[in-house]
Coordinates of C-alpha atoms in Angstrom, one line a residue:
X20 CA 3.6 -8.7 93.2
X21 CA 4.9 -12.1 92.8
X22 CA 7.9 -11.4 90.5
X23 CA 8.3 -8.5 93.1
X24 CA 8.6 -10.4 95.8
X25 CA 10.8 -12.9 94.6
X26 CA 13.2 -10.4 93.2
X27 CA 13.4 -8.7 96.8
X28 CA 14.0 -12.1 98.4
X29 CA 16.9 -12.8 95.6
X30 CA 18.6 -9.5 96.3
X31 CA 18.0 -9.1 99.9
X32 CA 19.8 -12.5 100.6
X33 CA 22.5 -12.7 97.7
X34 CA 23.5 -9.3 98.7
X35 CA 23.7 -8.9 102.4
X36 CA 25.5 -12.8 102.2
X37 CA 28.0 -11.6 100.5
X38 CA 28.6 -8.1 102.4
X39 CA 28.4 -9.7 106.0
X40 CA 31.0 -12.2 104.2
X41 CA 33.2 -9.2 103.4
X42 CA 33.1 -7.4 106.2
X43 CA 34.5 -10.6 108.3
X44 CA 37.3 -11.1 105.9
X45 CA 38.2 -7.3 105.8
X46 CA 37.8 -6.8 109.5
X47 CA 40.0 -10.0 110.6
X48 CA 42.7 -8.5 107.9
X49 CA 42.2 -4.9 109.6
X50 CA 45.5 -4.2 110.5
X51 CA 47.2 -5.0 107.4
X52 CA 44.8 -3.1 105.3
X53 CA 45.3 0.2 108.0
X54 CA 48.9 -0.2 107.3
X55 CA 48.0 -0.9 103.0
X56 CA 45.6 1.8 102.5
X57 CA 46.6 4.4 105.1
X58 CA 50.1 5.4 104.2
X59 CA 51.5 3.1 107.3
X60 CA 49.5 4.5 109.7
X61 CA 47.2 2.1 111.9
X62 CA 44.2 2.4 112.4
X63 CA 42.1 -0.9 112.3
X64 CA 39.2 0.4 114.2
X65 CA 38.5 2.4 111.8
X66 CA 38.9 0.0 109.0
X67 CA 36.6 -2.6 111.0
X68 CA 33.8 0.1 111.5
X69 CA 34.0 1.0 107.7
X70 CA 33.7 -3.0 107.1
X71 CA 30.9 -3.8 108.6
X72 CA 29.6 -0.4 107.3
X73 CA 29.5 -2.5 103.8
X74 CA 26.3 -4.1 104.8
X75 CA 25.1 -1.7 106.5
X76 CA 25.2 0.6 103.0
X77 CA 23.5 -2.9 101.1
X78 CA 20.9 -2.5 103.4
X79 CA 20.2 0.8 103.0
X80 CA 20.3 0.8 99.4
X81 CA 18.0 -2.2 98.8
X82 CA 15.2 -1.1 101.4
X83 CA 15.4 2.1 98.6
X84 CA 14.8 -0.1 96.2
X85 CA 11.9 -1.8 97.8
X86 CA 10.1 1.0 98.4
X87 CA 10.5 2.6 94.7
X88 CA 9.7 -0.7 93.7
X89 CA 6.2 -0.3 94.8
X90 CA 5.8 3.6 94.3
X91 CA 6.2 4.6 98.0
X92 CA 8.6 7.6 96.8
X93 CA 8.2 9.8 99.9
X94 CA 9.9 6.8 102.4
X95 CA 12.6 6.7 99.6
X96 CA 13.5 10.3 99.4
X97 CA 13.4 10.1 103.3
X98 CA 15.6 7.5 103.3
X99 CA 18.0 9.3 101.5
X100 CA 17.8 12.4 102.7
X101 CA 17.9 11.7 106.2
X102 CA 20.6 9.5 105.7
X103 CA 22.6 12.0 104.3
X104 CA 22.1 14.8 106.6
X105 CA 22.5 12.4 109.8
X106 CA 25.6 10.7 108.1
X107 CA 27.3 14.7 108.0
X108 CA 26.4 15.4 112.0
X109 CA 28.0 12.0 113.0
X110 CA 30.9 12.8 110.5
X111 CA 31.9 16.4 111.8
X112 CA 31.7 15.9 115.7
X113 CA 33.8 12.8 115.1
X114 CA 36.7 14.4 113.1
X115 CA 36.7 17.8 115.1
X116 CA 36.8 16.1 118.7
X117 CA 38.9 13.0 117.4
X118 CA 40.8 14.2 114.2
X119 CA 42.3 11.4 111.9
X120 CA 40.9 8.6 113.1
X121 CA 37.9 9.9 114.6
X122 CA 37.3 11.7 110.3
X123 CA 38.0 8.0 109.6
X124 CA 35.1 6.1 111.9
X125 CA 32.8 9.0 111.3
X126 CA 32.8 8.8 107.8
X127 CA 31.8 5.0 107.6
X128 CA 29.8 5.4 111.0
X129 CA 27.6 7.4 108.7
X130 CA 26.4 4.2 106.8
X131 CA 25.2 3.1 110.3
X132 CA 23.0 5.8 110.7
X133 CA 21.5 5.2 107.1
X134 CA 20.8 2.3 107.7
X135 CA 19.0 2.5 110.9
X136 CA 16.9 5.0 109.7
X137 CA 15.7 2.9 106.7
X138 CA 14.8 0.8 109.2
X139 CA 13.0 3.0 111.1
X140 CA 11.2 4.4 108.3
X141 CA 10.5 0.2 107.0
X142 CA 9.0 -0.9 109.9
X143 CA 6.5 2.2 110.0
X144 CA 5.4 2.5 106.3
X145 CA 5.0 -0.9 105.3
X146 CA 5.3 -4.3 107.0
X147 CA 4.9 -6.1 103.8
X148 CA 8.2 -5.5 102.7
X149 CA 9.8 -7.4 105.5
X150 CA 7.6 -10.2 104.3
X151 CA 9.0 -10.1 100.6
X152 CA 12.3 -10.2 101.8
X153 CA 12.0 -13.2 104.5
X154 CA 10.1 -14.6 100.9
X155 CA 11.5 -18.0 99.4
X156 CA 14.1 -16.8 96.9
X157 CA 14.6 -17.4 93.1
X158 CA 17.3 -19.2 90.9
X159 CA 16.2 -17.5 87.5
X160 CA 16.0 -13.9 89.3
X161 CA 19.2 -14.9 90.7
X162 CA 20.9 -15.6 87.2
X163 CA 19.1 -12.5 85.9
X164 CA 20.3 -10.3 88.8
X165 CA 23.9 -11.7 88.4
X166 CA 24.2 -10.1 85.2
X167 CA 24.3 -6.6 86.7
X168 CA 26.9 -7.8 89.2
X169 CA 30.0 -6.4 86.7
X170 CA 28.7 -3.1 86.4
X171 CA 27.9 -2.8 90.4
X172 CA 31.2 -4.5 91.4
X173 CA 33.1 -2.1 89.4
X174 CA 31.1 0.9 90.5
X175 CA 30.9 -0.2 93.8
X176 CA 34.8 -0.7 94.0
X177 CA 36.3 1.8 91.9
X178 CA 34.6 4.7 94.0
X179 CA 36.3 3.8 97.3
X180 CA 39.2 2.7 96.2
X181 CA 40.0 5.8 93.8
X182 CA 39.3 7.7 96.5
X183 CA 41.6 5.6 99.2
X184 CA 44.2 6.0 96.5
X185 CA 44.3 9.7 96.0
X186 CA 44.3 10.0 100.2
X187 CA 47.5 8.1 100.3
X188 CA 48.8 10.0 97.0
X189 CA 48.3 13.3 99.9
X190 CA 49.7 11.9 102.4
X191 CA 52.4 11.2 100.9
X192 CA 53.3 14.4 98.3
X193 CA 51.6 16.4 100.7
X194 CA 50.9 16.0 104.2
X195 CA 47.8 14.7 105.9
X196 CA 46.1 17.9 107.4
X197 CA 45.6 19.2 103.4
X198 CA 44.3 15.5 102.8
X199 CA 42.1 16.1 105.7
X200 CA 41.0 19.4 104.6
X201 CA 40.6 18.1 101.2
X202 CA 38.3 15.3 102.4
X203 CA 35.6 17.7 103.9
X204 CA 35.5 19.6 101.1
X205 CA 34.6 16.0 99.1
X206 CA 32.1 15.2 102.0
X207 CA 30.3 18.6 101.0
X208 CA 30.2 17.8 97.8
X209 CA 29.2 13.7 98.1
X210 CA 25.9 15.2 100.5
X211 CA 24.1 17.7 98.1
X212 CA 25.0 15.8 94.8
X213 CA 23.4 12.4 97.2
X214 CA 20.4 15.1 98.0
X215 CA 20.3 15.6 94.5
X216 CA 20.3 12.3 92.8
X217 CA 17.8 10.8 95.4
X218 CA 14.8 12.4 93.2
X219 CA 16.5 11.9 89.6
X220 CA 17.1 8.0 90.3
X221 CA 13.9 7.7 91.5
X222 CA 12.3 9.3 88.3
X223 CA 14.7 8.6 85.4
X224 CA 15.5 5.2 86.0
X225 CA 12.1 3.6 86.1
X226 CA 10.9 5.8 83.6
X227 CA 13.5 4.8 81.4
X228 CA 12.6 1.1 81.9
X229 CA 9.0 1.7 81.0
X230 CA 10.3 3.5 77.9
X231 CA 12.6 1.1 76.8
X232 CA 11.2 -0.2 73.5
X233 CA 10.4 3.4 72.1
X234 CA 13.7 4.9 71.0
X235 CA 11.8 8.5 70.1
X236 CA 10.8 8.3 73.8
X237 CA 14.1 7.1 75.2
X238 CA 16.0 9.9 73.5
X239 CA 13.8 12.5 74.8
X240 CA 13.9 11.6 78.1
X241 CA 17.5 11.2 78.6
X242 CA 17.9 14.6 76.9
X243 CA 15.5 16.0 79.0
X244 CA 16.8 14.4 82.1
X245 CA 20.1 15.4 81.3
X246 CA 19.1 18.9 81.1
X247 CA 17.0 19.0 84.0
X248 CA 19.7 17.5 86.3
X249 CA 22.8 19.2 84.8
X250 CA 20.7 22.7 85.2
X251 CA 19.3 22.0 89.1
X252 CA 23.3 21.2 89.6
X253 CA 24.5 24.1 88.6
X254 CA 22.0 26.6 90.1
X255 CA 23.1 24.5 93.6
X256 CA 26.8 24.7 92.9
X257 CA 26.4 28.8 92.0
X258 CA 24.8 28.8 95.3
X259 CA 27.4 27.3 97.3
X260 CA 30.2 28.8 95.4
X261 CA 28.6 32.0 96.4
X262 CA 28.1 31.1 100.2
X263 CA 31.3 28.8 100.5
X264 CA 32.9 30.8 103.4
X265 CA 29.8 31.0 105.1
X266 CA 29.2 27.4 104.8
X267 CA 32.2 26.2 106.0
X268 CA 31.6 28.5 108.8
X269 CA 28.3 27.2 109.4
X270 CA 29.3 23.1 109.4
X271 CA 32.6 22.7 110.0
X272 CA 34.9 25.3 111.6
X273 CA 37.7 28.0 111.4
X274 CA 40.4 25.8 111.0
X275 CA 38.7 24.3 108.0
X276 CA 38.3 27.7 106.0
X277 CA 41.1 26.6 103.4
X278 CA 38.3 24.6 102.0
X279 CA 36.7 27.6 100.5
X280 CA 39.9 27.8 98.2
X281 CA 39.1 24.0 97.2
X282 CA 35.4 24.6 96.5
X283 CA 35.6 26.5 92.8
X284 CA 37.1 23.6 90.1
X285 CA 35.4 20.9 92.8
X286 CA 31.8 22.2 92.4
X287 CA 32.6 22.4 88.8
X288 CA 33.4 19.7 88.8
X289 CA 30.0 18.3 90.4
X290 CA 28.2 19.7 87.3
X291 CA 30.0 17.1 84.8
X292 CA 29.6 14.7 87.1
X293 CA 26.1 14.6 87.4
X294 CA 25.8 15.5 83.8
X295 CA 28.0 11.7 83.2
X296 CA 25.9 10.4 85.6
X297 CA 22.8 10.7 83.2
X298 CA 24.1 9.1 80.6
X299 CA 26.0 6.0 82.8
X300 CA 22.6 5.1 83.9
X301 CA 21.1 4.7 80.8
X302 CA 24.1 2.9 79.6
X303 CA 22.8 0.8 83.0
X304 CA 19.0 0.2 81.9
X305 CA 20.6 -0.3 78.3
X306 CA 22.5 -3.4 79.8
X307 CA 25.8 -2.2 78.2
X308 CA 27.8 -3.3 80.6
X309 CA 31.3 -2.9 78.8
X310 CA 30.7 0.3 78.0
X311 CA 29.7 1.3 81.5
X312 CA 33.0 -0.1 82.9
X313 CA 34.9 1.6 80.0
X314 CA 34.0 5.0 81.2
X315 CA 34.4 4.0 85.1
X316 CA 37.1 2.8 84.7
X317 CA 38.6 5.3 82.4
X318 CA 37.4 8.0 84.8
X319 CA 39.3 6.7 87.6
X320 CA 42.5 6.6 86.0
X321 CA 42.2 9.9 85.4
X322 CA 41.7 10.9 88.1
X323 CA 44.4 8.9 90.0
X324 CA 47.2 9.5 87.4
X325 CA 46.6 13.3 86.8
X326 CA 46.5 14.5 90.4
X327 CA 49.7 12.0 91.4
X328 CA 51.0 14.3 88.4
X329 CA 50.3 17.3 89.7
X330 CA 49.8 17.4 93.4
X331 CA 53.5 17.5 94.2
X332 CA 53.4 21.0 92.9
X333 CA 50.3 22.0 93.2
X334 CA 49.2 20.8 96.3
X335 CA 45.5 19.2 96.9
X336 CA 43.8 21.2 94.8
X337 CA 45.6 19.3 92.1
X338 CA 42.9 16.8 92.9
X339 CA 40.0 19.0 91.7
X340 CA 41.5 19.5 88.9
X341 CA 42.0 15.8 87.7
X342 CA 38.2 15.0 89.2
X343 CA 37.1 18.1 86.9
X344 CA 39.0 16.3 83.9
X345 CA 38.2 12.7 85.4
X346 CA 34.2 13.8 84.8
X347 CA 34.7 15.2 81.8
X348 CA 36.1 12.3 80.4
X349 CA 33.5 10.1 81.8
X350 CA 31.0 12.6 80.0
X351 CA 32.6 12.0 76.8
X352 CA 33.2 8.2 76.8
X353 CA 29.7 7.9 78.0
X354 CA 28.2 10.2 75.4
X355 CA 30.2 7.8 72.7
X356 CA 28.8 5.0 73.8
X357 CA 24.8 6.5 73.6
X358 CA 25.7 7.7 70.2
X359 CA 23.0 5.7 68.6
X360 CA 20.9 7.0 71.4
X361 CA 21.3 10.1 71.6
X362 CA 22.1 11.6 67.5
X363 CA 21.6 8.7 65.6
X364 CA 18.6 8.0 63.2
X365 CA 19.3 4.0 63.4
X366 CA 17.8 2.1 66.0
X367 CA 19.4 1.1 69.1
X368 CA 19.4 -2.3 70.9
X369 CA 19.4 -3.2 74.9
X370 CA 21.1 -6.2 75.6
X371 CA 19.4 -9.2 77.0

């Protein structure tokens, strides 16, 4: 309980510092950034709202952490949940009523929503962790903490700003209704693979932390977890393949029903990915942290460089196909780099 609380203290503070810090810097640059990341167009309410949406995400993500940290699983998963599913019904309102912009503030306005209900759902379940994190903080959970930093700075950047890139790379070789159509097809996919995840993080990872020491036992469970997640992905993605029109019906409207044509390489997409996903969080527990920013990395550039390639000719879905081949080689990389843990006889080390 000590260590616990200490770590909590640590994090909370360290983190949300260094959020707040970077959603003042990015909010007094708004306009420049509107004009950097959104083809030219302005739009620095919207990039305000998605900066202070930074620590609103931080937030979010370590009062998740606090709760699987002392087994209350059920306020996670409702965290998560009902984050995601209130996150999509401030998203849709705001981009059917306000278009562009209004896609813009709803998708970052969704962090806001996460966040209070993780608040909501903190201050009912357990007043203790409020205390932990108001706790007295400490310098050698700090160093030890710090030593994740690469790996979340990396996966914490590269995500967005992959993402920012390929919208501009639209824009641009394409126009910005098929980016916007595009988009809410990605917004389907980024809630049930969040829905999804939610339960395997909460399992796997601590699982895998108990386990670390026994390699027979480590290799078992990431195989196992591999297959159980890869499998409960693709039974969901034959599902919405199968009801995609009727989906897009059902959330967003008519004049989004070119997503169905989007959904087929996307959702196979979604299968690799989660299958990559497996394996980069044990390359997390394992502390290998330049292998973990090897395949992120190498993932992204994929992704960027083959739909740039492409989308000029092909149009968006050029961007499902290089996030298809992005995951697949983030599968691969990964599966190198857990050689030793997943085939070979030798023993494999963690990394202080």
């Amino acid at each position: 309980p000590h260590a616990r609380r200490q770590l909590l203290a640590t994090v909370f503070r360290l983190v949300m510092g260094a959020t707040f810090a970077l959603a003042v810097v990015a909010a007094a640059l708004s306009g420049w950034l509107s004009r950097i990341l959104l083809a030219g167009e302005s739009h620095p309410v919207a990039v305000v709202v998605a900066a202070f949406a930074i620590p609103a995400l931080a937030f979010t993500n370590i009062v998740s952490a606090a709760f699987n940290s002392i087994g209350e699983l059920g306020a996670m998963v409702r965290i998560q949940m009902w984050g995601a599913v209130a996150g999509f019904f401030v998203f849709v309102p705001a981009a059917y009523f306000y278009g562009v912009e209004g896609a813009l503030i709803g998708t970052a306005a969704s962090y806001f929503s996460a966040a209070l209900i993780a608040a909501w759902i903190l201050r009912n379940r357990s007043a203790v962790l409020w205390a932990d994190m108001a706790s007295k903080p400490s310098s050698e959970m700090l160093r030890r903490t710090l030593s994740f930093y690469p790996m979340l700075l990396v996966h914490a950047g590269l995500t967005p700003l992959t993402l920012l890139i390929l919208r501009d790379q639209m824009v641009a070789q394409v126009d910005l209704d098929q980016a916007g159509l595009w988009q809410a097809g990605w917004r389907l996919s980024e809630i049930y693979l969040a829905i999804l995840m939610t339960p395997f993080s909460m399992y796997f990872m601590p699982k895998l932390g108990v386990l670390i020491n026994d390699r027979p036992l480590v290799r078992r469970e990431v195989w196992h977890s591999l297959g159980r997640a890869t499998l409960v992905t693709l039974l969901c993605a034959i599902g919405i393949m199968i009801t995609r029109e009727w989906i897009v019906r059902l959330v967003l409207t008519r004049s989004f029903l070119p997503v169905v044509e989007l959904l087929p390489w996307q959702l196979a997409a979604d299968v690799v990915t989660m299958a990559a996903w497996i394996l980069s969080m044990t390359l997390t527990a394992l502390m290998r942290s330049a292998a973990y920013i090897f395949c992120e990395v190498a993932r992204s550039v994929v992704f960027v460089a083959m739909a740039a390639w492409l989308m000029a000719d092909h149009g968006v879905v050029a961007a499902n196909w290089a996030y298809f081949a992005s995951s697949a080689v983030h599968l691969v990389f990964a599966a190198f780099a857990l050689r030793d843990v997943l085939w070979s006889t030798k023993s494999f080390t963690r990394k202080a």
